[in-house]
PDB file of N, CA and C in Angstrom:
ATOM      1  N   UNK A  22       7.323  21.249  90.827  1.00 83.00           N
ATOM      2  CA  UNK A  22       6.136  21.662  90.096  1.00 83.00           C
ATOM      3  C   UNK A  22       6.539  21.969  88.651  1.00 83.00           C
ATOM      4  N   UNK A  23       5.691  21.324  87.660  1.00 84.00           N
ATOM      5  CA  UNK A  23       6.014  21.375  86.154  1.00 84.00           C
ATOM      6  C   UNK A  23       5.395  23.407  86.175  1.00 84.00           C
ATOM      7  N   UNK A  24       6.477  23.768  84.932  1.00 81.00           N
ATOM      8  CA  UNK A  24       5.498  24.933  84.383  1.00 81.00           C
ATOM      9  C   UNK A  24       3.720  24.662  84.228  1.00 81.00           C
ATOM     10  N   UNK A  25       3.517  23.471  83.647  1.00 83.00           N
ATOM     11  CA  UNK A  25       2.131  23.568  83.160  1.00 83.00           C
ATOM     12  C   UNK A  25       1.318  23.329  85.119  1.00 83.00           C
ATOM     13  N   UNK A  26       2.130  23.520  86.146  1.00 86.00           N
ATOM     14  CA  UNK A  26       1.109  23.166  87.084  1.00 86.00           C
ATOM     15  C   UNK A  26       1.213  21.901  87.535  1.00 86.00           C
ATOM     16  N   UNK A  27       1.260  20.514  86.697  1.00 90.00           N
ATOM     17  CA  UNK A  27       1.162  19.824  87.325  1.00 90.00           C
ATOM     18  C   UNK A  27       2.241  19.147  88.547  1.00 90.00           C
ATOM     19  N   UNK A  28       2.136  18.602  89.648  1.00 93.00           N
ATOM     20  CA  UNK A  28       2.651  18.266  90.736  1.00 93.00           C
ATOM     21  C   UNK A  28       3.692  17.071  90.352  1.00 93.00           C
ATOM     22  N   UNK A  29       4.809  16.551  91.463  1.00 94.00           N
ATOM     23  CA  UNK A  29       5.656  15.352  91.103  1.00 94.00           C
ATOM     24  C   UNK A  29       6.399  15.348  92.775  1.00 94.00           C
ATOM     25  N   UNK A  30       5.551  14.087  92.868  1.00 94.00           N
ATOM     26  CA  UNK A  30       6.178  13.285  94.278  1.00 94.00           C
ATOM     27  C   UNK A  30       6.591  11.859  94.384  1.00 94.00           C
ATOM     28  N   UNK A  31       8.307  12.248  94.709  1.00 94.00           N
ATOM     29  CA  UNK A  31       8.806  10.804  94.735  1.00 94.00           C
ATOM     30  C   UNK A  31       9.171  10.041  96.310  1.00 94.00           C
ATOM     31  N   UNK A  32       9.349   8.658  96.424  1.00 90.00           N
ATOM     32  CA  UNK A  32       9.813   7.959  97.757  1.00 90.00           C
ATOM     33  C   UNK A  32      10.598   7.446  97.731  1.00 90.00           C
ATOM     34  N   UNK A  33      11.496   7.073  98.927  1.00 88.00           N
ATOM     35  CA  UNK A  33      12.385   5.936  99.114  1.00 88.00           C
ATOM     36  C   UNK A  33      12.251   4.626  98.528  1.00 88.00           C
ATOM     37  N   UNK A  34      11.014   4.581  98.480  1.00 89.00           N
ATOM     38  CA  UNK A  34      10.259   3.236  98.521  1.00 89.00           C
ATOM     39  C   UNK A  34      10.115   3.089  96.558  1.00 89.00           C
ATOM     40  N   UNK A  35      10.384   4.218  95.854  1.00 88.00           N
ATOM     41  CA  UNK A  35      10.570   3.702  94.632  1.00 88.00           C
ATOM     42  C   UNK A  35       9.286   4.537  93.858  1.00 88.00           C
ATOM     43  N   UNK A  36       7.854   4.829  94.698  1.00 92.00           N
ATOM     44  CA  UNK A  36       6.918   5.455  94.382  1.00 92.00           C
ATOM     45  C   UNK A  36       7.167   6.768  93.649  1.00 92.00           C
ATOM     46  N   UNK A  37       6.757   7.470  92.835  1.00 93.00           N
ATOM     47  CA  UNK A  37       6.295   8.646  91.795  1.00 93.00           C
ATOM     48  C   UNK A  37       5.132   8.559  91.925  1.00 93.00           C
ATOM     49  N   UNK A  38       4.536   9.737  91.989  1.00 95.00           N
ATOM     50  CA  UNK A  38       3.358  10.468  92.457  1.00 95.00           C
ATOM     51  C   UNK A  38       2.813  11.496  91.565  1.00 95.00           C
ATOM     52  N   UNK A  39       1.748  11.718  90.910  1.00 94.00           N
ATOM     53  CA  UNK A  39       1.518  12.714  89.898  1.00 94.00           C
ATOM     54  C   UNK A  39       0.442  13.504  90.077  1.00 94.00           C
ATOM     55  N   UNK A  40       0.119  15.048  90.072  1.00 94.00           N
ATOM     56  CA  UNK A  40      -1.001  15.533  90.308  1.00 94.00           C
ATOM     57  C   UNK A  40      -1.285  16.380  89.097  1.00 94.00           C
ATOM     58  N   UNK A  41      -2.651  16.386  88.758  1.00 91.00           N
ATOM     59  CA  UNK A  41      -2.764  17.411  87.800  1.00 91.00           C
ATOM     60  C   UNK A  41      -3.863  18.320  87.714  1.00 91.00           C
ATOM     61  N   UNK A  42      -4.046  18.517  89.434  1.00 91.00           N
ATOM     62  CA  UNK A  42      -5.122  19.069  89.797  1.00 91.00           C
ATOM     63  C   UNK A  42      -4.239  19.748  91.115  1.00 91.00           C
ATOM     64  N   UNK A  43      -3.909  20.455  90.760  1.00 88.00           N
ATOM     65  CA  UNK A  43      -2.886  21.453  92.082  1.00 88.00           C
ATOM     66  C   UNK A  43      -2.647  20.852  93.620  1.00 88.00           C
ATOM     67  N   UNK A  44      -2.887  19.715  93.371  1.00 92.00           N
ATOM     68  CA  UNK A  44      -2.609  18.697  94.518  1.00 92.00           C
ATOM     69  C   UNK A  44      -3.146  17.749  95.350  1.00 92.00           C
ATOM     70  N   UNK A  45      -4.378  18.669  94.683  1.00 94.00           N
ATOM     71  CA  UNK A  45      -5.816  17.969  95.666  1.00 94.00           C
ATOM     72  C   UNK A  45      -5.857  16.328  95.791  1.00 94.00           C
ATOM     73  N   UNK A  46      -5.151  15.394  94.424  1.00 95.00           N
ATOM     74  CA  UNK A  46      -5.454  14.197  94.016  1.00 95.00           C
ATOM     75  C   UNK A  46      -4.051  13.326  93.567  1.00 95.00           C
ATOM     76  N   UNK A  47      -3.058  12.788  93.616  1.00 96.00           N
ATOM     77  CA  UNK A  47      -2.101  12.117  92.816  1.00 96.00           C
ATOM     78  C   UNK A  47      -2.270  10.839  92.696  1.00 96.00           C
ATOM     79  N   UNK A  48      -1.815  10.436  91.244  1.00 94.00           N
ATOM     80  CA  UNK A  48      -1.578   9.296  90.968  1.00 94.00           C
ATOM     81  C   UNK A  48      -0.289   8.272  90.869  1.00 94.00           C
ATOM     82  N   UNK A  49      -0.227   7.366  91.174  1.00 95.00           N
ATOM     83  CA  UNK A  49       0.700   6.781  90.868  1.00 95.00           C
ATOM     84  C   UNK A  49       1.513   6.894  89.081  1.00 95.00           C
ATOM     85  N   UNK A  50       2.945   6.778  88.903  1.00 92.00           N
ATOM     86  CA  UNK A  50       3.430   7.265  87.868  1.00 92.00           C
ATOM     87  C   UNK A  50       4.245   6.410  87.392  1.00 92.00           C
ATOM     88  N   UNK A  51       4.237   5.238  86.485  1.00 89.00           N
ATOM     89  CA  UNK A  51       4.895   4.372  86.222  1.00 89.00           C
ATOM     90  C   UNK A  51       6.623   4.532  85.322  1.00 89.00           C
ATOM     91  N   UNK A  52       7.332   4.797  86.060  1.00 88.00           N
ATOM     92  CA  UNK A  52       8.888   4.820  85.636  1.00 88.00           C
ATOM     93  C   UNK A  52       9.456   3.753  85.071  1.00 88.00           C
ATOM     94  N   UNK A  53      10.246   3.815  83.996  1.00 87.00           N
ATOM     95  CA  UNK A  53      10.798   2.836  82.956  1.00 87.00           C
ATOM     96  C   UNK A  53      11.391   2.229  83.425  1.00 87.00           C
ATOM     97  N   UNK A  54      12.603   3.148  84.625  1.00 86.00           N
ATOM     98  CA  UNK A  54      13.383   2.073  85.209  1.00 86.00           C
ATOM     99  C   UNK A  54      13.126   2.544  86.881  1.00 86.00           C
ATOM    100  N   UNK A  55      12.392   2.012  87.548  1.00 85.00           N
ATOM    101  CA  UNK A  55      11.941   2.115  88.876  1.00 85.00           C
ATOM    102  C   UNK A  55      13.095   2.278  89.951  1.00 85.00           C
ATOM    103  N   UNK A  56      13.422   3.181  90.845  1.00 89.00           N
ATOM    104  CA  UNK A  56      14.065   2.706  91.776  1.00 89.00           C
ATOM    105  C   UNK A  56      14.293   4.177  93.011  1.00 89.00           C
ATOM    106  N   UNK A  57      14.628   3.420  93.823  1.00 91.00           N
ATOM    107  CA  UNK A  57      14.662   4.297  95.120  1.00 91.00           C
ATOM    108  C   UNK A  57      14.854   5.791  95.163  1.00 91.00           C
ATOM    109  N   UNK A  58      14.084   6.792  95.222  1.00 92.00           N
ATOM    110  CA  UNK A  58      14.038   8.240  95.257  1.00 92.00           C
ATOM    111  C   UNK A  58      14.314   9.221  96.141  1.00 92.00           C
ATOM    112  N   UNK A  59      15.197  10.164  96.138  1.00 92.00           N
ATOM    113  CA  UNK A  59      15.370  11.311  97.303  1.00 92.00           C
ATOM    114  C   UNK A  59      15.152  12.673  96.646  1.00 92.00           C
ATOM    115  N   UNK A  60      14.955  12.604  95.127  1.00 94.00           N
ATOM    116  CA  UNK A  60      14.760  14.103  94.559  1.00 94.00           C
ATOM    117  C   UNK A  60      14.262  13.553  93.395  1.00 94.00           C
ATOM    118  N   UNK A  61      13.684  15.180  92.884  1.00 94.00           N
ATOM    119  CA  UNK A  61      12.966  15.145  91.990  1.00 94.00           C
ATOM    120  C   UNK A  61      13.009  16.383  90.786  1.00 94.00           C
ATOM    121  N   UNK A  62      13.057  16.517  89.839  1.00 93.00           N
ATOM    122  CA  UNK A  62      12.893  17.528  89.003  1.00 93.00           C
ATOM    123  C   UNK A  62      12.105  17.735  87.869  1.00 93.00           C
ATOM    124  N   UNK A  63      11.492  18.556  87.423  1.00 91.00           N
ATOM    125  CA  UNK A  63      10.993  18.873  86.308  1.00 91.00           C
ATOM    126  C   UNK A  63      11.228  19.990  84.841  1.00 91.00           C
ATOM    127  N   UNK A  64      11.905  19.538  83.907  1.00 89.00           N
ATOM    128  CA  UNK A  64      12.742  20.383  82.973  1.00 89.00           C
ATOM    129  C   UNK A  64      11.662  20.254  81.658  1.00 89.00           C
ATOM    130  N   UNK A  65      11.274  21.591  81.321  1.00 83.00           N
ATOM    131  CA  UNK A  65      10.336  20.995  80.333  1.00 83.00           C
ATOM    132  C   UNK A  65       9.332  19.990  80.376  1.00 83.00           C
ATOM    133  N   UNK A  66       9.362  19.418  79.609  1.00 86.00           N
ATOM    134  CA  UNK A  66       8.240  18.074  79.345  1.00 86.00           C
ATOM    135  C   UNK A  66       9.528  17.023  80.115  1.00 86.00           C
ATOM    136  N   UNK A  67      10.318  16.969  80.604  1.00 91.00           N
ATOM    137  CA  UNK A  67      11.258  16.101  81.029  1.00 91.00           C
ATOM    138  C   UNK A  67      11.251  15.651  82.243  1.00 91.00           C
ATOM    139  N   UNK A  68      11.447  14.686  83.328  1.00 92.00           N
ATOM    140  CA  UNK A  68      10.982  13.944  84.638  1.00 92.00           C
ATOM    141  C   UNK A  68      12.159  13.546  84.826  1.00 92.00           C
ATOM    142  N   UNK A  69      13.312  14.254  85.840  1.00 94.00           N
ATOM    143  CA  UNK A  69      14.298  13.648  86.463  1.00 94.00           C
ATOM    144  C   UNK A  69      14.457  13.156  87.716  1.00 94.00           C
ATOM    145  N   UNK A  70      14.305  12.506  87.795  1.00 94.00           N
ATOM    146  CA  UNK A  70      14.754  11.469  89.219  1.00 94.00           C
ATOM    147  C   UNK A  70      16.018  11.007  89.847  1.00 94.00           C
ATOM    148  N   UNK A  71      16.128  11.122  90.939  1.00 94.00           N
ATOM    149  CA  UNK A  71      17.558  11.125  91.523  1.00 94.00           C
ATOM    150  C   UNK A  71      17.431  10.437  92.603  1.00 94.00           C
ATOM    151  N   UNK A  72      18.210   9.818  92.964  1.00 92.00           N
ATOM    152  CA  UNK A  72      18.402   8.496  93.977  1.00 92.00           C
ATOM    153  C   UNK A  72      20.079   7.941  94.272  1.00 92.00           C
ATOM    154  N   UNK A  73      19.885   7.103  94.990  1.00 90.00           N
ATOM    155  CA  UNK A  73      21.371   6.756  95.853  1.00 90.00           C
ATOM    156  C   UNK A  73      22.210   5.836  94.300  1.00 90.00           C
ATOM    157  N   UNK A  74      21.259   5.399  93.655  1.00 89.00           N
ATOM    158  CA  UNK A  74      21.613   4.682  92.660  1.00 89.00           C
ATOM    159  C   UNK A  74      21.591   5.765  90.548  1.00 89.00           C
ATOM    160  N   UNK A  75      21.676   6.732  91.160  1.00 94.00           N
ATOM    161  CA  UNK A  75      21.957   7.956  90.061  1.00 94.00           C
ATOM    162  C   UNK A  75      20.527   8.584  89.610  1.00 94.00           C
ATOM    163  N   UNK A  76      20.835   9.132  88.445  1.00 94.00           N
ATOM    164  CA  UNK A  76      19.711   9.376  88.030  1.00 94.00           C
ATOM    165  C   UNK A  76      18.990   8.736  86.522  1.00 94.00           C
ATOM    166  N   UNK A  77      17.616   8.789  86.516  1.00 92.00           N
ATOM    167  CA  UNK A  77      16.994   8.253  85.619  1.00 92.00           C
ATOM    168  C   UNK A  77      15.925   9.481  85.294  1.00 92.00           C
ATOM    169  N   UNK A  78      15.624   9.718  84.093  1.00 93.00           N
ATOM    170  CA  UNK A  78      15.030  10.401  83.141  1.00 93.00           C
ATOM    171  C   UNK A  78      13.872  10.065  82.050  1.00 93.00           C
ATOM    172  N   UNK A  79      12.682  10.556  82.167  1.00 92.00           N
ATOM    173  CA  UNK A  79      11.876   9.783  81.207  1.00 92.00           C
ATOM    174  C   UNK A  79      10.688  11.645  80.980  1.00 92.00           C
ATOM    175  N   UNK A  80      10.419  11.183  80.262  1.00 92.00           N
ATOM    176  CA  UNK A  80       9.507  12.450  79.417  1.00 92.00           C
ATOM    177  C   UNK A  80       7.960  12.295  80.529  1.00 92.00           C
ATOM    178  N   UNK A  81       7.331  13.124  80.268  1.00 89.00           N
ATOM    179  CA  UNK A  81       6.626  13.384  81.359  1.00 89.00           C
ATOM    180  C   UNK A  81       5.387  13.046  80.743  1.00 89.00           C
ATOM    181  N   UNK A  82       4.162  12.737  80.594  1.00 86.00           N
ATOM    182  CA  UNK A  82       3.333  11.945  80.529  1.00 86.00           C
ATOM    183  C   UNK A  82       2.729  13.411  79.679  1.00 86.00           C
ATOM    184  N   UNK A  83       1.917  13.048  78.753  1.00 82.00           N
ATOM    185  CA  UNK A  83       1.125  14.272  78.294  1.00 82.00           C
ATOM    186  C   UNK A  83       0.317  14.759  79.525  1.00 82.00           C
ATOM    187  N   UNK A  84      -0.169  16.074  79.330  1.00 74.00           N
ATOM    188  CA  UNK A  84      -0.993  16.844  80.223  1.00 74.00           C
ATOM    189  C   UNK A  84      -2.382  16.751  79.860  1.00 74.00           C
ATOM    190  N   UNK A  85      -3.397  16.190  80.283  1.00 67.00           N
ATOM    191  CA  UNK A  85      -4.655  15.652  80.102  1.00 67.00           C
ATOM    192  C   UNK A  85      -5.570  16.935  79.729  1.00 67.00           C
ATOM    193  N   UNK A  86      -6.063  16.602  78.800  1.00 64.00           N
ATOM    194  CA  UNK A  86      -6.590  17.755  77.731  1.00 64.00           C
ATOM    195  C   UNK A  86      -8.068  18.009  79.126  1.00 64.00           C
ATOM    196  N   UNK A  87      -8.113  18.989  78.952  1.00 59.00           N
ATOM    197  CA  UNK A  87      -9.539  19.628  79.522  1.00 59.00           C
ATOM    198  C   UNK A  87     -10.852  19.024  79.097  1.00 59.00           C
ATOM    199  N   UNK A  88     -12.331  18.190  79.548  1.00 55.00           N
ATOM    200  CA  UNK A  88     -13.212  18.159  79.055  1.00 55.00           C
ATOM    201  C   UNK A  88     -14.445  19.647  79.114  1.00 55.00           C
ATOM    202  N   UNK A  89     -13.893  20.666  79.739  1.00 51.00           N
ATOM    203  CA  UNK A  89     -14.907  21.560  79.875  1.00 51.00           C
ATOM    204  C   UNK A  89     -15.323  21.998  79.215  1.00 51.00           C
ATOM    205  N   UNK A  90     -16.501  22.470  78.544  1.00 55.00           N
ATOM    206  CA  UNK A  90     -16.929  23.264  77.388  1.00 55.00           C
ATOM    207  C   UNK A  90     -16.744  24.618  77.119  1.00 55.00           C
TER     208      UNK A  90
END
């Protein structure tokens, strides 16, 4: 779980998962360099990923501004 709340779920299968609604909903999360997942972290604005094949790192997608009034 990022400080700001939002969620991060990864798979074997290569999938990243993103929520930014406390879980209720995730999206798919497109990684620069895709590949097989067993962990996951969140450092800052930062997205670490860890797998049998090391780790890969990419900045975390902005946090979707609020439309509420």
């Amino acid at each position: 779980v990022a400080p700001d709340g939002r969620m991060v779920l990864v798979g074997q299968a290569g999938q990243v998962l993103l929520s930014t609604d406390h879980g209720a909903t995730f999206a798919p999360l497109t990684m620069q360099q895709p590949m097989s997942a067993n962990a996951v972290a969140v450092i800052g604005g930062t997205l670490a990923v860890a797998g049998q094949r090391g780790v890969r790192v990419q900045p975390l997608p902005p946090e979707p501004r609020s439309t509420a009034p």
